Amino acid sequence: MTSLTLENIGISFGGLRALDGVSFTANSGEVTSIIGPNGAGKTTLFNIITGIYQPDIGKVLIDGTDVTGEAPHDLARRGMARTFQNLQIFEQMSALDNVMAGRHLHERRNVLADMFGLPSSRKCNRESAIAAQAALKRVGLGGVANRPAGDLSYGQLKRLEIARALTTEASLILFDEPAAGCNAVESREIDDLISSIASDGAAVILIEHDMRMVMRISSHIIVLDHGRKIAEGTPETVRKSPQVVEAYLGVHGAKEAGAALA
Amino acid sequence: MSPVLRAFLIISALLLLAPLLFPSVYYYRIGVLVLINTLSVTGMVVLLGYVGLVSLGHAGFFAIGAYATAVLPAYGIPPILTILVGAIGAALVAAFIGKPILRLKGHYLAIATLGFGMLVWMVLSKEAWLTGGPDGMVVESIDVKAPFELLGIKIKTAIAWYWICAVAVVIGIVLATNLANSPAGRAMRAVHESDVAAASLGIDVARTKLTAFIISAVYASVAGSLLALFNRYVTPDTADFLHSIEIMTMTVLGGASSVYGALIGALILTSLPQMLTVFAEYENMMFGAIMILTMVLMRQGLAPAIAQLFSRGRK
């Protein structure tokens, strides 16, 4: 069981209060979504959780341990993985190598053994390849494992990032707009994938603009506006909150959210 | 065939067959210089090609190896062992200076490494009591023919050197190729392409860069030791800025992404000036021109361009 807790997070850029007193908890087995209009502070919050920004005040806790401001690679060691809104793919590497890089923390790291091609290093490589192959299959990219990542389509790259995050065996996975720029079918596939990742027991945190997706797969939604949390709860309660409708969803969005839930 | 076996077979075959084209012993001497440069450049392939860092000071590490071999025998260390001592020394220096400067990016890092190379050059030129100053110093010679004579082969010194350096290059290239396809090498390539993504997977970016920097320093140092033993003389020019540029130009021309590039780059840029001695004055201009042309015409370098040509031919 893993949980991520944010306590009273606040950060300012110059005079602008980008986040103010944001608190919530994301539990394993659940999809916790962060939504809000552009400029609400979603990405800033994401960057604080993933260790890119240090908050001015407040704490980030993983299973009760304070991890505020730890470097991204240390957070990975604590079981955190993420995908990127503007894809961060290793384009010159094959799809398989991209995902194998995600096995880094499971590999025994010894540069000399690697250079001399010792059996321990080869065994490590084989195990990583097997795990990576499995992750690629799970996201439906089993057939393109040996293609250079740069040759894949946008939708495939989105899923490649998910496979890479999955293969770390993280217990806490953050998705930054995983369906952005995908068509309806691709978006639906990613929905299902994220739901299944959560039901496997990971704590999933999602930033997404696609309201249908958010309403359909979230167990728990946090709504931000101007750096403050204006609502929190199940999709049902959030959709009906007058504040949320006013700040973000609008009348049309509320309808669409309702349609997704129905 | 695994990439490592393929590299081993191709490079071994090339080095075995090359002497068929050598009309005189003089060519073996050029061959040795090509091989020594190949070793330096292979280290640079790890640094520039794998992890994506630029160093304009690698002649500094080359000189550390060269001077370790020149200076240490006077203190009772056998010449052969000085190669190892020099390599360890270069690794320690690389670790020490790498920690602060590898945090810099792009041209800031390039300038910092440039400073390092100049520093080494300065020390070698000024500390005459140890290094002989600007005039350089004589290196104790070793009997390279001995191992061949043990096998009952009579051989000229330059030819013996060719085979010794050929073995060193094959080993160097096999190690670098192993690395490329290993967990550590994958982490390096990941850092090269996206350091944020690499860090999100638990890869310690600073440490990965430092590892590559140290490895490349060791390659340069071993190459430096070999050159000192081969020439039986060292001068501070081994640490010269233009020597760093030479290593960099060879890497870029051959193609930083592959070890084959190391051999091609070193071959062309070492042998050309020897063939065109009339143009010796313009050697540095030539390096500049080649660098510019490579960047404009084929940024990947020669080796990938050739590979592409072949794969197109197959289709």
Coordinates of C-alpha atoms in Angstrom, one line a residue:
Chain A
M1 CA 0.0 0.0 0.0
T2 CA 1.5 3.3 -1.1
S3 CA 0.1 6.7 -0.5
L4 CA 1.2 10.2 -1.5
T5 CA 0.2 13.0 0.7
L6 CA 0.6 16.7 0.1
E7 CA 0.4 19.0 3.1
N8 CA -0.4 22.7 2.7
I9 CA 1.8 23.1 -0.4
G10 CA 2.6 26.7 -1.4
I11 CA 4.9 28.2 -4.0
S12 CA 5.3 31.7 -5.5
F13 CA 7.1 32.8 -8.7
G14 CA 8.0 36.4 -8.3
G15 CA 4.9 38.0 -6.9
L16 CA 2.6 35.4 -8.3
R17 CA 1.2 32.8 -5.8
A18 CA 1.1 29.8 -8.1
L19 CA 0.0 27.4 -5.4
D20 CA -1.5 28.2 -2.0
G21 CA -2.3 25.7 0.7
V22 CA -2.9 22.7 -1.4
S23 CA -3.4 19.4 0.5
F24 CA -4.7 16.0 -0.6
T25 CA -3.9 12.3 -0.4
A26 CA -3.7 9.8 -3.2
N27 CA -4.0 6.1 -2.3
S28 CA -2.9 3.0 -4.0
G29 CA -5.4 1.3 -6.2
E30 CA -7.1 4.6 -7.0
V31 CA -6.8 7.1 -9.8
T32 CA -6.5 10.6 -8.3
S33 CA -7.0 13.3 -10.9
I34 CA -6.0 16.9 -10.8
I35 CA -8.1 19.2 -13.0
G36 CA -8.6 22.9 -13.4
P37 CA -8.4 25.6 -16.0
N38 CA -5.2 26.6 -17.7
G39 CA -2.9 28.4 -15.3
A40 CA -4.6 26.8 -12.2
G41 CA -1.3 25.4 -11.1
K42 CA -1.6 21.7 -12.1
T43 CA 1.8 21.5 -13.8
T44 CA 3.5 23.4 -11.0
L45 CA 2.0 20.9 -8.5
F46 CA 3.2 18.1 -10.7
N47 CA 6.7 19.5 -10.8
I48 CA 6.7 19.8 -7.0
I49 CA 5.6 16.2 -6.5
T50 CA 8.2 15.0 -9.0
G51 CA 11.0 16.9 -7.4
I52 CA 11.6 19.5 -10.1
Y53 CA 10.5 22.4 -8.0
Q54 CA 11.0 22.9 -4.2
P55 CA 7.8 24.3 -2.6
D56 CA 8.2 27.5 -0.4
I57 CA 6.1 25.8 2.3
G58 CA 4.4 22.5 2.8
K59 CA 5.4 18.9 2.6
V60 CA 5.3 16.0 0.2
L61 CA 5.0 12.6 1.9
I62 CA 5.3 9.2 0.5
D63 CA 3.9 6.6 3.0
G64 CA 4.4 9.2 5.7
T65 CA 8.1 9.9 4.9
D66 CA 8.9 13.5 4.1
V67 CA 10.4 13.6 0.5
T68 CA 9.9 17.3 -0.2
G69 CA 12.5 18.6 -2.6
E70 CA 14.3 15.3 -3.1
A71 CA 16.0 14.9 -6.5
P72 CA 13.9 13.1 -9.2
H73 CA 16.2 10.1 -9.3
D74 CA 15.9 9.7 -5.5
L75 CA 12.1 9.8 -5.8
A76 CA 12.3 7.1 -8.5
R77 CA 14.1 5.0 -5.9
R78 CA 11.2 5.5 -3.6
G79 CA 8.9 4.1 -6.2
M80 CA 7.7 7.1 -8.2
A81 CA 7.4 7.0 -12.0
R82 CA 5.9 9.5 -14.4
T83 CA 5.1 10.3 -18.0
F84 CA 5.6 13.6 -19.7
Q85 CA 3.1 16.0 -21.3
N86 CA 5.6 17.0 -24.0
L87 CA 7.0 13.5 -24.7
Q88 CA 10.5 12.7 -23.4
I89 CA 11.4 9.7 -25.5
F90 CA 14.9 8.4 -26.2
E91 CA 14.4 8.8 -29.9
Q92 CA 17.7 7.3 -31.2
M93 CA 17.1 4.1 -29.1
S94 CA 14.8 1.3 -30.1
A95 CA 11.4 1.1 -28.5
L96 CA 12.7 -1.9 -26.5
D97 CA 15.8 0.0 -25.3
N98 CA 13.6 2.9 -24.2
V99 CA 11.6 0.6 -21.9
M100 CA 14.7 -1.3 -20.8
A101 CA 16.1 2.0 -19.5
G102 CA 13.1 1.9 -17.1
R103 CA 14.7 -1.2 -15.5
H104 CA 17.6 0.8 -14.3
L105 CA 16.9 0.5 -10.6
H106 CA 16.4 -3.3 -10.9
E107 CA 19.8 -3.8 -12.7
R108 CA 23.0 -4.5 -10.8
R109 CA 25.1 -1.5 -11.7
N110 CA 28.7 -2.2 -12.2
V111 CA 30.4 -0.4 -15.1
L112 CA 33.4 -2.6 -15.2
A113 CA 31.3 -5.8 -15.4
D114 CA 29.4 -4.1 -18.2
M115 CA 32.5 -3.2 -20.1
F116 CA 34.0 -6.6 -19.8
G117 CA 30.7 -8.2 -20.8
L118 CA 30.8 -10.4 -17.7
P119 CA 28.0 -13.0 -17.3
S120 CA 26.4 -11.0 -14.5
S121 CA 26.0 -8.1 -16.9
R122 CA 24.6 -10.2 -19.7
K123 CA 22.1 -11.9 -17.4
C124 CA 21.0 -8.5 -16.1
N125 CA 20.5 -7.4 -19.7
R126 CA 18.4 -10.5 -20.5
E127 CA 16.2 -10.0 -17.5
S128 CA 15.6 -6.4 -18.4
A129 CA 14.7 -7.3 -22.0
I130 CA 12.2 -9.8 -20.8
A131 CA 10.5 -7.3 -18.4
A132 CA 10.6 -4.6 -21.1
Q133 CA 9.1 -6.9 -23.7
A134 CA 6.2 -7.7 -21.2
A135 CA 5.6 -4.0 -20.6
L136 CA 5.5 -3.3 -24.3
K137 CA 3.0 -6.1 -24.9
R138 CA 0.8 -4.7 -22.1
V139 CA 0.6 -1.3 -23.9
G140 CA 0.1 -3.0 -27.3
L141 CA 3.5 -2.2 -28.7
G142 CA 4.9 -5.8 -28.7
G143 CA 5.2 -5.7 -32.5
V144 CA 7.4 -2.6 -32.7
A145 CA 10.0 -3.5 -30.0
N146 CA 12.9 -3.3 -32.3
R147 CA 11.9 -0.2 -34.3
P148 CA 13.7 3.0 -33.5
A149 CA 11.5 5.1 -31.2
G150 CA 11.8 8.0 -33.5
D151 CA 9.8 6.1 -36.2
L152 CA 6.7 5.5 -34.0
S153 CA 3.5 7.5 -34.2
Y154 CA 2.4 10.0 -31.6
G155 CA -0.1 7.7 -30.1
Q156 CA 2.4 4.9 -29.9
L157 CA 5.0 7.2 -28.2
K158 CA 2.4 8.1 -25.6
R159 CA 2.0 4.4 -24.8
L160 CA 5.8 3.8 -25.0
E161 CA 6.2 6.3 -22.2
I162 CA 3.6 4.5 -20.2
A163 CA 5.4 1.2 -20.8
R164 CA 8.6 2.8 -19.6
A165 CA 7.0 4.0 -16.4
L166 CA 5.3 0.7 -15.9
T167 CA 8.5 -1.3 -16.2
T168 CA 10.0 0.5 -13.2
E169 CA 7.5 -1.3 -11.1
A170 CA 6.7 1.9 -9.4
S171 CA 4.0 2.0 -6.8
L172 CA 3.2 5.6 -7.5
I173 CA 2.7 6.6 -11.1
L174 CA 2.0 10.2 -12.4
F175 CA 0.5 10.8 -15.8
D176 CA 0.8 14.2 -17.3
E177 CA -1.9 14.6 -19.9
P178 CA -1.5 11.0 -21.2
A179 CA -4.2 11.4 -23.8
A180 CA -3.4 14.9 -25.1
G181 CA -3.3 14.9 -28.9
C182 CA -4.6 11.4 -29.2
N183 CA -7.7 10.5 -31.2
A184 CA -10.8 9.0 -29.6
V185 CA -9.8 5.4 -30.0
E186 CA -6.2 6.0 -28.7
S187 CA -7.6 8.0 -25.8
R188 CA -10.0 5.1 -24.9
E189 CA -7.1 2.6 -25.0
I190 CA -5.1 4.8 -22.7
D191 CA -8.1 5.1 -20.3
D192 CA -8.3 1.4 -20.0
L193 CA -4.6 1.1 -19.5
I194 CA -4.5 3.6 -16.7
S195 CA -7.5 2.0 -15.0
S196 CA -5.9 -1.4 -15.1
I197 CA -2.6 0.0 -13.7
A198 CA -4.5 1.4 -10.7
S199 CA -6.5 -1.8 -10.2
D200 CA -3.1 -3.6 -10.1
G201 CA -2.4 -1.7 -6.9
A202 CA -0.4 1.4 -7.9
A203 CA -1.4 4.9 -6.7
V204 CA -2.1 6.8 -9.9
I205 CA -2.1 10.5 -10.2
L206 CA -3.5 12.0 -13.4
I207 CA -3.5 15.5 -14.9
E208 CA -5.9 15.5 -17.9
H209 CA -8.0 18.0 -19.8
D210 CA -10.2 15.3 -21.4
M211 CA -13.2 15.5 -19.0
R212 CA -14.8 12.3 -20.3
M213 CA -11.6 10.4 -19.4
V214 CA -11.2 12.1 -16.0
M215 CA -14.8 11.4 -15.0
R216 CA -14.8 7.8 -16.3
I217 CA -11.6 6.5 -14.6
S218 CA -11.0 8.7 -11.6
S219 CA -11.8 7.5 -8.1
H220 CA -11.0 10.9 -6.6
I221 CA -10.7 14.3 -8.2
I222 CA -8.9 17.5 -7.0
V223 CA -10.0 20.7 -8.6
L224 CA -7.6 23.6 -8.7
D225 CA -8.3 27.2 -9.6
H226 CA -5.8 30.1 -9.3
G227 CA -3.5 27.9 -7.2
R228 CA -6.1 26.9 -4.6
K229 CA -8.0 23.7 -4.2
I230 CA -11.7 24.6 -4.8
A231 CA -13.2 21.2 -4.6
E232 CA -12.3 17.6 -4.0
G233 CA -14.2 14.3 -4.0
T234 CA -15.7 11.6 -6.3
P235 CA -16.5 12.5 -9.9
E236 CA -20.1 12.7 -8.9
T237 CA -19.6 15.3 -6.2
V238 CA -17.1 17.4 -8.2
R239 CA -19.3 17.5 -11.2
K240 CA -22.2 18.9 -9.2
S241 CA -20.1 21.4 -7.2
P242 CA -21.3 24.9 -8.3
Q243 CA -17.8 26.3 -7.8
V244 CA -16.3 23.8 -10.2
V245 CA -19.0 24.4 -12.8
E246 CA -18.4 28.2 -12.5
A247 CA -14.6 28.1 -12.5
Y248 CA -13.9 25.3 -15.0
L249 CA -16.5 23.0 -16.4
G250 CA -19.0 25.6 -17.5
V251 CA -22.5 24.4 -18.5
H252 CA -21.3 22.4 -21.5
G253 CA -18.5 20.7 -19.6
A254 CA -20.8 19.7 -16.8
K255 CA -23.1 18.1 -19.3
E256 CA -20.2 16.3 -21.0
A257 CA -19.0 15.1 -17.6
G258 CA -22.5 13.9 -16.8
A259 CA -22.6 12.0 -20.1
A260 CA -19.3 10.3 -19.3
L261 CA -20.6 9.2 -15.9
A262 CA -24.0 8.0 -17.2
Chain B
M1 CA 25.6 -11.6 -34.7
S2 CA 25.9 -9.5 -31.5
P3 CA 27.2 -6.0 -32.1
V4 CA 30.3 -6.8 -29.9
L5 CA 31.3 -9.8 -31.9
R6 CA 30.7 -7.9 -35.2
A7 CA 32.9 -5.0 -34.0
F8 CA 35.6 -7.5 -32.9
L9 CA 35.6 -9.3 -36.2
I10 CA 35.5 -6.2 -38.4
I11 CA 38.1 -4.2 -36.5
S12 CA 40.4 -7.3 -36.2
A13 CA 40.2 -8.1 -39.8
L14 CA 40.9 -4.5 -40.8
L15 CA 43.9 -4.2 -38.6
L16 CA 45.2 -7.6 -39.7
L17 CA 44.8 -6.8 -43.4
A18 CA 46.0 -3.2 -43.3
P19 CA 49.8 -4.1 -43.3
L20 CA 49.2 -5.6 -46.8
L21 CA 49.0 -2.0 -48.0
F22 CA 52.2 -0.9 -46.2
P23 CA 55.0 -0.6 -48.7
S24 CA 57.6 0.2 -46.0
V25 CA 58.3 0.2 -42.3
Y26 CA 57.6 3.9 -42.3
Y27 CA 53.9 3.1 -42.9
Y28 CA 53.9 0.9 -39.7
R29 CA 54.9 4.0 -37.8
I30 CA 51.9 5.9 -39.2
G31 CA 49.8 2.9 -38.5
V32 CA 50.9 3.1 -34.8
L33 CA 49.9 6.8 -34.6
V34 CA 46.5 6.0 -36.2
L35 CA 45.9 3.3 -33.6
I36 CA 47.0 5.5 -30.7
N37 CA 44.6 8.2 -31.9
T38 CA 41.9 5.6 -32.4
L39 CA 42.2 4.8 -28.7
S40 CA 41.8 8.4 -27.6
V41 CA 38.9 8.9 -30.0
T42 CA 37.2 5.7 -28.7
G43 CA 37.2 7.3 -25.3
M44 CA 35.7 10.4 -26.8
V45 CA 33.0 8.3 -28.5
V46 CA 32.0 7.2 -25.0
L47 CA 31.9 10.8 -23.8
L48 CA 30.4 12.6 -26.8
G49 CA 28.6 9.7 -28.5
Y50 CA 27.1 7.9 -25.6
V51 CA 26.5 10.5 -22.9
G52 CA 26.6 13.6 -25.2
L53 CA 29.2 15.7 -23.5
V54 CA 31.9 17.8 -25.1
S55 CA 35.5 18.0 -23.8
L56 CA 38.0 20.4 -25.3
G57 CA 40.6 19.3 -22.7
H58 CA 41.2 15.6 -23.3
A59 CA 44.8 16.2 -24.4
G60 CA 45.2 16.9 -20.6
F61 CA 44.4 13.3 -19.8
F62 CA 46.5 12.1 -22.7
A63 CA 49.4 14.0 -21.3
I64 CA 48.8 12.6 -17.8
G65 CA 49.3 9.1 -19.2
A66 CA 52.3 10.2 -21.3
Y67 CA 54.1 11.9 -18.5
A68 CA 53.3 9.1 -16.0
T69 CA 55.2 6.8 -18.3
A70 CA 58.0 9.3 -18.8
V71 CA 58.5 10.3 -15.1
L72 CA 57.6 7.3 -13.0
P73 CA 60.4 4.9 -14.1
A74 CA 62.9 7.2 -12.4
Y75 CA 61.0 6.4 -9.1
G76 CA 61.4 2.6 -9.6
I77 CA 58.1 1.8 -11.4
P78 CA 58.6 -0.4 -14.4
P79 CA 57.6 1.3 -17.7
I80 CA 54.8 -1.2 -18.5
L81 CA 53.3 -0.6 -15.0
T82 CA 53.3 3.1 -15.6
I83 CA 50.5 2.7 -18.1
L84 CA 48.3 1.4 -15.3
V85 CA 49.4 4.0 -12.8
G86 CA 48.8 6.8 -15.4
A87 CA 45.3 5.4 -16.1
I88 CA 44.5 5.4 -12.4
G89 CA 45.9 8.9 -12.0
A90 CA 43.8 10.1 -15.0
A91 CA 40.7 8.5 -13.5
L92 CA 41.3 10.2 -10.2
V93 CA 41.9 13.6 -11.7
A94 CA 38.8 13.1 -14.0
A95 CA 36.7 12.2 -10.9
F96 CA 38.0 15.2 -9.0
I97 CA 37.5 17.9 -11.7
G98 CA 34.5 16.1 -13.2
K99 CA 32.4 16.5 -10.1
P100 CA 32.1 20.3 -10.2
I101 CA 32.4 20.9 -14.0
L102 CA 30.0 18.3 -15.3
R103 CA 27.2 20.2 -13.7
L104 CA 27.8 22.8 -16.5
K105 CA 26.0 22.4 -19.8
G106 CA 27.0 22.8 -23.4
H107 CA 29.6 25.4 -24.1
Y108 CA 30.1 26.2 -20.4
L109 CA 31.3 22.6 -20.0
A110 CA 33.5 22.9 -23.1
I111 CA 35.2 26.0 -21.8
A112 CA 35.8 24.4 -18.4
T113 CA 37.4 21.4 -19.9
L114 CA 39.4 23.7 -22.1
G115 CA 40.7 25.3 -18.9
F116 CA 41.7 21.9 -17.6
G117 CA 43.7 21.1 -20.6
M118 CA 45.5 24.4 -20.5
L119 CA 46.2 23.9 -16.8
V120 CA 47.9 20.6 -17.5
W121 CA 49.9 22.1 -20.3
M122 CA 51.0 24.9 -18.0
V123 CA 52.1 22.6 -15.2
L124 CA 54.1 20.4 -17.7
S125 CA 55.8 23.4 -19.2
K126 CA 56.7 25.2 -15.9
E127 CA 57.6 22.3 -13.6
A128 CA 60.9 21.7 -15.3
W129 CA 62.5 19.8 -12.4
L130 CA 60.0 17.0 -12.9
T131 CA 58.9 17.2 -16.5
G132 CA 61.9 18.7 -18.3
G133 CA 59.9 21.9 -19.1
P134 CA 59.0 23.0 -22.6
D135 CA 61.8 20.8 -24.0
G136 CA 60.2 17.6 -22.8
M137 CA 61.9 14.5 -21.6
V138 CA 63.3 11.2 -22.7
V139 CA 61.3 8.1 -21.9
E140 CA 62.9 4.9 -20.8
S141 CA 62.6 2.5 -23.7
I142 CA 61.0 -1.0 -23.4
D143 CA 61.9 -4.0 -25.5
V144 CA 58.7 -4.5 -27.5
K145 CA 60.3 -7.2 -29.6
A146 CA 60.7 -9.5 -26.6
P147 CA 57.2 -11.0 -26.6
F148 CA 57.5 -11.7 -30.3
E149 CA 61.0 -13.3 -30.0
L150 CA 59.5 -15.6 -27.3
L151 CA 57.3 -16.9 -30.0
G152 CA 60.2 -17.2 -32.3
I153 CA 59.2 -14.3 -34.5
K154 CA 61.9 -11.9 -35.7
I155 CA 60.3 -8.5 -36.1
K156 CA 61.2 -4.8 -36.5
T157 CA 60.5 -2.5 -33.7
A158 CA 57.9 -0.4 -35.5
I159 CA 56.1 -3.5 -36.7
A160 CA 56.1 -4.9 -33.1
W161 CA 54.5 -1.6 -32.0
Y162 CA 51.9 -1.9 -34.7
W163 CA 50.7 -5.2 -33.4
I164 CA 50.8 -4.2 -29.8
C165 CA 48.7 -1.1 -30.5
A166 CA 46.4 -3.1 -32.7
V167 CA 45.7 -5.4 -29.7
A168 CA 45.1 -2.4 -27.5
V169 CA 42.7 -0.9 -30.0
V170 CA 40.7 -4.1 -30.4
I171 CA 40.4 -4.5 -26.6
G172 CA 39.4 -0.8 -26.3
I173 CA 36.8 -1.1 -29.0
V174 CA 35.4 -4.3 -27.6
L175 CA 35.1 -2.8 -24.1
A176 CA 33.4 0.3 -25.5
T177 CA 31.0 -1.8 -27.6
N178 CA 30.1 -4.0 -24.6
L179 CA 29.4 -0.8 -22.7
A180 CA 27.1 0.6 -25.3
N181 CA 24.8 -2.5 -25.1
S182 CA 24.9 -2.9 -21.4
P183 CA 22.8 -1.4 -18.5
A184 CA 25.4 1.3 -17.8
G185 CA 25.7 2.2 -21.5
R186 CA 21.9 2.4 -21.8
A187 CA 21.7 4.8 -18.9
M188 CA 24.4 6.9 -20.7
R189 CA 22.4 7.0 -23.9
A190 CA 19.2 7.8 -22.0
V191 CA 20.9 10.7 -20.3
H192 CA 22.2 11.9 -23.7
E193 CA 18.7 12.0 -25.2
S194 CA 16.6 13.3 -22.2
D195 CA 18.1 13.9 -18.8
V196 CA 14.7 14.6 -17.2
A197 CA 13.3 11.3 -18.5
A198 CA 16.5 9.5 -17.4
A199 CA 16.2 10.9 -13.9
S200 CA 12.6 10.0 -13.7
L201 CA 13.6 6.4 -14.1
G202 CA 16.0 6.6 -11.2
I203 CA 19.2 7.2 -13.3
D204 CA 21.6 9.5 -11.4
V205 CA 22.4 11.9 -14.2
A206 CA 25.4 13.5 -12.6
R207 CA 26.9 10.1 -11.7
T208 CA 26.3 8.7 -15.1
K209 CA 28.1 11.7 -16.8
L210 CA 31.0 11.4 -14.4
T211 CA 31.4 7.7 -15.1
A212 CA 31.6 8.4 -18.9
F213 CA 34.0 11.2 -18.3
I214 CA 36.3 9.0 -16.2
I215 CA 36.2 6.2 -18.8
S216 CA 37.1 8.6 -21.6
A217 CA 40.0 10.0 -19.5
V218 CA 41.4 6.5 -19.0
Y219 CA 41.3 5.8 -22.7
A220 CA 43.2 9.1 -23.4
S221 CA 45.7 8.3 -20.7
V222 CA 46.5 4.8 -22.0
A223 CA 46.9 6.3 -25.5
G224 CA 49.2 8.9 -24.1
S225 CA 51.3 6.2 -22.3
L226 CA 51.6 4.2 -25.5
L227 CA 52.7 7.3 -27.5
A228 CA 55.4 8.1 -24.9
L229 CA 56.7 4.5 -25.0
F230 CA 56.6 4.5 -28.8
N231 CA 58.2 7.9 -29.4
R232 CA 60.6 7.5 -26.4
Y233 CA 60.1 11.2 -25.9
V234 CA 57.4 13.4 -24.5
T235 CA 56.8 17.2 -24.7
P236 CA 54.1 19.4 -23.2
D237 CA 52.6 19.5 -26.7
T238 CA 50.8 16.3 -25.8
A239 CA 48.6 18.5 -23.6
D240 CA 48.3 21.2 -26.2
F241 CA 44.9 22.7 -26.9
L242 CA 45.3 21.8 -30.6
H243 CA 45.7 18.2 -29.7
S244 CA 42.4 18.3 -27.8
I245 CA 40.8 19.8 -30.9
E246 CA 42.4 17.1 -33.0
I247 CA 40.8 14.3 -30.9
M248 CA 37.5 16.1 -31.1
T249 CA 37.7 16.6 -34.8
M250 CA 38.5 13.0 -35.4
T251 CA 35.5 12.0 -33.3
V252 CA 33.2 14.3 -35.1
L253 CA 34.4 13.4 -38.5
G254 CA 34.2 9.7 -38.0
G255 CA 30.9 9.9 -36.2
A256 CA 30.6 10.1 -32.4
S257 CA 27.8 7.5 -32.3
S258 CA 29.9 4.5 -33.3
V259 CA 33.3 3.0 -32.5
Y260 CA 33.9 2.4 -36.2
G261 CA 33.8 6.2 -36.5
A262 CA 36.7 6.3 -34.1
L263 CA 38.9 4.3 -36.4
I264 CA 37.8 6.1 -39.6
G265 CA 38.3 9.6 -38.1
A266 CA 41.7 8.7 -36.6
L267 CA 42.8 7.1 -39.9
I268 CA 41.9 10.0 -42.1
L269 CA 43.1 12.8 -39.9
T270 CA 46.3 11.1 -38.9
S271 CA 47.4 9.8 -42.3
L272 CA 46.3 12.9 -44.4
P273 CA 48.9 15.2 -42.9
Q274 CA 51.6 12.5 -43.3
M275 CA 50.7 12.1 -47.0
L276 CA 50.5 15.8 -47.6
T277 CA 53.6 17.0 -45.8
V278 CA 53.8 19.9 -48.2
F279 CA 50.7 21.4 -46.5
A280 CA 52.1 20.9 -43.0
E281 CA 51.7 24.6 -42.3
Y282 CA 48.0 24.4 -43.0
E283 CA 47.3 21.4 -40.8
N284 CA 45.3 23.3 -38.2
M285 CA 43.3 25.1 -40.9
M286 CA 42.5 21.7 -42.4
F287 CA 41.1 20.5 -39.0
G288 CA 38.9 23.6 -38.9
A289 CA 37.7 23.2 -42.4
I290 CA 37.0 19.5 -41.9
M291 CA 35.0 20.3 -38.7
I292 CA 32.9 22.8 -40.6
L293 CA 32.3 20.6 -43.6
T294 CA 31.3 17.7 -41.4
M295 CA 28.9 19.8 -39.4
V296 CA 27.3 21.2 -42.6
L297 CA 27.3 18.1 -44.8
M298 CA 26.9 15.1 -42.4
R299 CA 26.4 15.9 -38.8
Q300 CA 26.3 12.3 -37.9
G301 CA 29.9 11.8 -39.2
L302 CA 31.3 9.4 -41.8
A303 CA 30.6 6.0 -40.2
P304 CA 26.8 6.5 -40.0
A305 CA 26.8 8.0 -43.4
I306 CA 28.6 5.0 -44.8
A307 CA 26.3 2.6 -42.9
Q308 CA 23.3 4.4 -44.4
L309 CA 24.7 4.1 -47.9
F310 CA 25.1 0.3 -47.4
S311 CA 21.6 -0.2 -46.0
R312 CA 20.2 1.9 -48.9
G313 CA 22.1 -0.4 -51.3
R314 CA 20.5 -3.5 -49.7
K315 CA 17.0 -2.1 -50.2

